[in-house]
CSV table of C-alpha atoms in Angstrom, one decimal:
chain,number,residue,atom,x,y,z
A,61,UNK,CA,60.4,73.7,0.9
A,62,UNK,CA,56.9,75.0,1.6
A,63,UNK,CA,55.5,73.5,-1.6
A,64,UNK,CA,52.6,71.1,-1.2
A,65,UNK,CA,52.5,67.6,-2.5
A,66,UNK,CA,49.5,66.1,-4.3
A,67,UNK,CA,48.6,62.5,-4.1
A,68,UNK,CA,48.2,60.5,-6.3
A,69,UNK,CA,50.6,61.7,-9.0
A,70,UNK,CA,48.4,60.2,-11.6
A,71,UNK,CA,44.8,59.0,-11.7
A,72,UNK,CA,42.8,57.3,-14.4
A,73,UNK,CA,39.0,56.8,-14.1
A,74,UNK,CA,36.0,56.1,-16.3
A,75,UNK,CA,33.6,58.9,-17.2
A,76,UNK,CA,30.9,59.2,-14.6
A,77,UNK,CA,33.1,58.1,-11.7
A,78,UNK,CA,34.3,60.4,-8.9
A,79,UNK,CA,37.9,61.6,-8.7
A,80,UNK,CA,39.6,62.4,-5.4
A,81,UNK,CA,43.0,64.0,-5.1
A,82,UNK,CA,44.8,65.0,-2.0
A,83,UNK,CA,47.2,67.8,-1.1
A,84,UNK,CA,49.5,67.9,1.9
A,85,UNK,CA,51.5,71.0,3.0
A,86,UNK,CA,54.0,71.8,5.7
A,87,UNK,CA,53.3,75.2,7.3
A,88,UNK,CA,50.3,77.1,8.6
A,89,UNK,CA,48.3,78.8,5.9
A,90,UNK,CA,45.9,81.7,5.3
A,91,UNK,CA,44.1,79.8,2.5
A,92,UNK,CA,44.5,77.0,0.0
A,93,UNK,CA,43.4,77.2,-3.6
A,94,UNK,CA,43.0,74.5,-6.3
A,95,UNK,CA,43.9,75.1,-10.0
A,96,UNK,CA,43.5,73.1,-13.2
A,97,UNK,CA,45.9,73.0,-16.0
A,98,UNK,CA,45.1,71.6,-19.4
A,99,UNK,CA,48.0,70.3,-21.4
A,100,UNK,CA,50.1,73.2,-22.8
A,101,UNK,CA,47.9,75.8,-21.2
A,102,UNK,CA,47.9,78.1,-18.3
A,103,UNK,CA,46.4,77.4,-14.9
A,104,UNK,CA,42.7,78.1,-14.2
A,105,UNK,CA,41.5,78.9,-10.7
A,106,UNK,CA,38.9,76.5,-9.4
A,107,UNK,CA,38.1,77.2,-5.8
A,108,UNK,CA,39.6,78.8,-2.6
A,109,UNK,CA,39.1,77.6,0.9
A,110,UNK,CA,40.1,79.7,3.9
A,111,UNK,CA,42.0,78.3,6.9
A,112,UNK,CA,38.9,78.6,9.1
A,113,UNK,CA,36.7,76.7,6.7
A,114,UNK,CA,36.4,72.9,6.6
A,115,UNK,CA,34.4,72.2,3.4
A,116,UNK,CA,33.4,74.1,0.3
A,117,UNK,CA,31.4,73.3,-2.8
A,118,UNK,CA,31.3,74.7,-6.3
A,119,UNK,CA,29.3,72.8,-8.9
A,120,UNK,CA,30.7,69.3,-9.2
A,121,UNK,CA,33.7,70.3,-7.0
A,122,UNK,CA,34.0,69.6,-3.3
A,123,UNK,CA,37.0,70.7,-1.3
A,124,UNK,CA,37.9,69.9,2.3
A,125,UNK,CA,40.6,71.3,4.5
A,126,UNK,CA,42.0,69.8,7.7
A,127,UNK,CA,44.5,72.2,9.1
A,128,UNK,CA,45.4,69.9,12.0
A,129,UNK,CA,46.6,67.4,9.4
A,130,UNK,CA,47.8,70.1,7.0
A,131,UNK,CA,45.9,68.4,4.2
A,132,UNK,CA,43.2,69.2,1.7
A,133,UNK,CA,41.2,67.1,-0.8
A,134,UNK,CA,39.5,67.9,-4.0
A,135,UNK,CA,36.6,65.7,-5.1
A,136,UNK,CA,35.2,65.9,-8.7
A,137,UNK,CA,31.9,64.2,-8.9
A,138,UNK,CA,30.4,62.6,-12.1
A,139,UNK,CA,33.6,63.2,-14.0
A,140,UNK,CA,33.7,64.0,-17.7
A,141,UNK,CA,36.3,63.6,-20.4
A,142,UNK,CA,36.7,67.4,-20.4
A,143,UNK,CA,38.0,67.1,-16.7
A,144,UNK,CA,41.2,65.5,-18.0
A,145,UNK,CA,43.9,67.8,-16.8
A,146,UNK,CA,46.5,68.3,-14.1
A,147,UNK,CA,45.3,69.6,-10.8
A,148,UNK,CA,47.4,71.7,-8.4
A,149,UNK,CA,46.9,72.9,-4.9
A,150,UNK,CA,48.4,76.3,-4.0
A,151,UNK,CA,49.0,77.4,-0.5
A,152,UNK,CA,49.4,80.8,0.9
A,153,UNK,CA,51.5,80.4,4.0
A,154,UNK,CA,50.8,82.7,6.9
A,155,UNK,CA,54.3,84.2,7.1
A,156,UNK,CA,55.3,84.7,3.4
A,157,UNK,CA,53.6,87.9,2.3
A,158,UNK,CA,51.9,87.4,-1.0
A,159,UNK,CA,53.7,84.3,-2.3
A,160,UNK,CA,51.8,81.3,-3.4
A,161,UNK,CA,53.3,77.8,-3.3
A,162,UNK,CA,52.1,75.2,-5.8
A,163,UNK,CA,52.2,71.5,-5.3
A,164,UNK,CA,53.5,68.9,-7.6
A,165,UNK,CA,50.2,68.2,-9.2
A,166,UNK,CA,47.9,65.2,-9.9
A,167,UNK,CA,47.4,64.2,-13.6
A,168,UNK,CA,43.8,63.1,-14.1
A,169,UNK,CA,42.7,61.1,-17.1
A,170,UNK,CA,39.0,60.6,-17.6
A,171,UNK,CA,38.3,57.8,-20.1
A,172,UNK,CA,35.1,58.3,-22.2
B,198,UNK,CA,37.4,90.6,-22.4
B,199,UNK,CA,41.0,89.5,-23.2
B,200,UNK,CA,42.7,87.3,-20.8
B,201,UNK,CA,46.3,87.4,-19.8
B,202,UNK,CA,48.5,87.5,-22.9
B,203,UNK,CA,52.1,86.4,-23.1
B,204,UNK,CA,54.6,86.7,-25.9
B,205,UNK,CA,56.3,85.0,-27.5
B,206,UNK,CA,54.6,81.6,-27.2
B,207,UNK,CA,57.8,79.7,-27.9
B,208,UNK,CA,61.4,80.6,-27.9
B,209,UNK,CA,64.7,78.8,-28.5
B,210,UNK,CA,67.9,80.2,-27.1
B,211,UNK,CA,71.5,79.0,-26.6
B,212,UNK,CA,73.4,78.9,-23.3
B,213,UNK,CA,74.8,82.3,-22.3
B,214,UNK,CA,72.2,84.3,-24.2
B,215,UNK,CA,69.7,86.7,-22.7
B,216,UNK,CA,65.9,86.5,-23.0
B,217,UNK,CA,63.0,88.9,-22.4
B,218,UNK,CA,59.5,87.6,-21.9
B,219,UNK,CA,56.4,89.9,-22.0
B,220,UNK,CA,53.0,89.8,-20.3
B,221,UNK,CA,49.9,91.9,-20.6
B,222,UNK,CA,47.5,91.5,-17.6
B,223,UNK,CA,43.7,91.5,-17.7
B,224,UNK,CA,42.4,95.0,-18.0
B,225,UNK,CA,42.1,96.5,-14.6
B,226,UNK,CA,44.5,94.1,-12.9
B,227,UNK,CA,47.4,95.8,-11.2
B,228,UNK,CA,49.3,92.9,-9.9
B,229,UNK,CA,51.5,90.6,-12.0
B,230,UNK,CA,53.3,87.5,-10.9
B,231,UNK,CA,55.8,85.3,-12.8
B,232,UNK,CA,56.3,81.6,-12.4
B,233,UNK,CA,58.6,79.0,-13.8
B,234,UNK,CA,57.2,75.5,-14.5
B,235,UNK,CA,59.6,72.8,-15.3
B,236,UNK,CA,58.1,69.8,-17.1
B,237,UNK,CA,56.2,67.5,-14.7
B,238,UNK,CA,56.4,70.0,-11.8
B,239,UNK,CA,54.2,72.6,-10.3
B,240,UNK,CA,54.8,76.4,-11.0
B,241,UNK,CA,57.6,78.0,-8.9
B,242,UNK,CA,57.1,81.6,-7.8
B,243,UNK,CA,59.7,84.0,-9.3
B,244,UNK,CA,58.4,87.6,-8.8
B,245,UNK,CA,55.3,89.6,-7.9
B,246,UNK,CA,54.9,93.2,-9.0
B,247,UNK,CA,52.1,95.6,-7.9
B,248,UNK,CA,51.9,99.3,-9.0
B,249,UNK,CA,55.3,99.0,-10.6
B,250,UNK,CA,57.0,97.9,-7.4
B,251,UNK,CA,58.4,94.5,-6.5
B,252,UNK,CA,56.3,92.9,-3.8
B,253,UNK,CA,57.8,89.5,-3.6
B,254,UNK,CA,60.7,87.4,-4.9
B,255,UNK,CA,61.2,83.7,-5.0
B,256,UNK,CA,64.3,81.7,-4.6
B,257,UNK,CA,65.9,82.5,-8.0
B,258,UNK,CA,69.3,83.8,-8.8
B,259,UNK,CA,70.0,87.4,-9.7
B,260,UNK,CA,70.1,86.4,-13.4
B,261,UNK,CA,66.4,86.7,-13.2
B,262,UNK,CA,64.9,90.2,-13.1
B,263,UNK,CA,61.6,91.8,-13.9
B,264,UNK,CA,59.8,95.1,-14.1
B,265,UNK,CA,56.3,96.4,-14.4
B,266,UNK,CA,55.3,99.3,-16.6
B,267,UNK,CA,52.8,102.2,-16.0
B,268,UNK,CA,50.2,100.3,-18.1
B,269,UNK,CA,50.7,97.3,-15.7
B,270,UNK,CA,52.3,95.1,-18.4
B,271,UNK,CA,55.5,93.3,-17.3
B,272,UNK,CA,58.7,91.9,-18.6
B,273,UNK,CA,60.8,89.0,-17.2
B,274,UNK,CA,64.4,89.1,-18.1
B,275,UNK,CA,66.9,86.2,-17.8
B,276,UNK,CA,70.6,86.7,-18.4
B,277,UNK,CA,73.3,84.1,-19.0
B,278,UNK,CA,70.9,81.4,-19.8
B,279,UNK,CA,71.6,77.9,-18.5
B,280,UNK,CA,70.2,74.6,-19.8
B,281,UNK,CA,68.2,74.4,-16.5
B,282,UNK,CA,66.3,77.5,-17.4
B,283,UNK,CA,64.3,75.5,-20.0
B,284,UNK,CA,60.8,75.7,-18.8
B,285,UNK,CA,57.3,77.1,-19.3
B,286,UNK,CA,57.2,80.6,-17.9
B,287,UNK,CA,53.8,81.7,-16.7
B,288,UNK,CA,52.5,85.1,-16.0
B,289,UNK,CA,49.5,85.6,-13.7
B,290,UNK,CA,47.5,88.7,-13.0
B,291,UNK,CA,45.1,89.7,-10.2
B,292,UNK,CA,43.3,92.8,-9.2
B,293,UNK,CA,45.6,93.5,-6.3
B,294,UNK,CA,47.9,91.6,-4.0
B,295,UNK,CA,45.3,90.4,-1.5
B,296,UNK,CA,45.9,86.9,-0.2
B,297,UNK,CA,42.5,85.8,-1.4
B,298,UNK,CA,42.9,87.1,-4.9
B,299,UNK,CA,42.6,84.3,-7.5
B,300,UNK,CA,45.3,84.5,-10.1
B,301,UNK,CA,44.5,84.5,-13.8
B,302,UNK,CA,47.2,82.8,-15.8
B,303,UNK,CA,48.3,83.3,-19.4
B,304,UNK,CA,49.2,80.2,-21.5
B,305,UNK,CA,52.9,80.9,-21.0
B,306,UNK,CA,56.1,81.1,-23.0
B,307,UNK,CA,57.9,77.8,-23.7
B,308,UNK,CA,61.6,78.5,-23.4
B,309,UNK,CA,64.0,75.9,-24.7
B,310,UNK,CA,67.8,76.3,-24.1
B,311,UNK,CA,70.1,74.5,-26.4
């Protein structure tokens, strides 16, 4: 399977702390995207990082990509209760046309 | 502006039946993709359509089919339903099929098979 895997599967932190989740994948990619899913809702696109980029920022989000290790990390700084959700990485492998492959997700709980 | 809308929101069927799920993309978006999300897992790609043509198909049996209409809305059809088809079915739209296009998801149809 080309699906990525997130680590940890579940994460619980206090409001104000930073949350870090990791994604590992198996094949070379064009880009990697992170999505958030609130319970019972659809996914919301957060950020995209290209294969030739190493780090990207968007507000309280910081994403890194290490193509040599086939891994990415998502850091959420100064977490809020509203950040409670599941987070998925989605890879676009280099040889699969337009298909995206989602990971298994990290469930983040931010305790007020 | 309206986001991606899916109907129905919930559906209960029995084994062997057929189901049709519907999706309306964001206005101006020409690409629609369908995903299956089993509880506790990430979405699995089923189909992508662009300009009414199939542009990608995931590893799903022929019981799954889809089409896109001239107004870019889409239907996902599943025949001979199995218990394992119980899942959240998500539709996502994007402007076109470029690899950097972020996908905009609807809230899905929750399908339960009894």
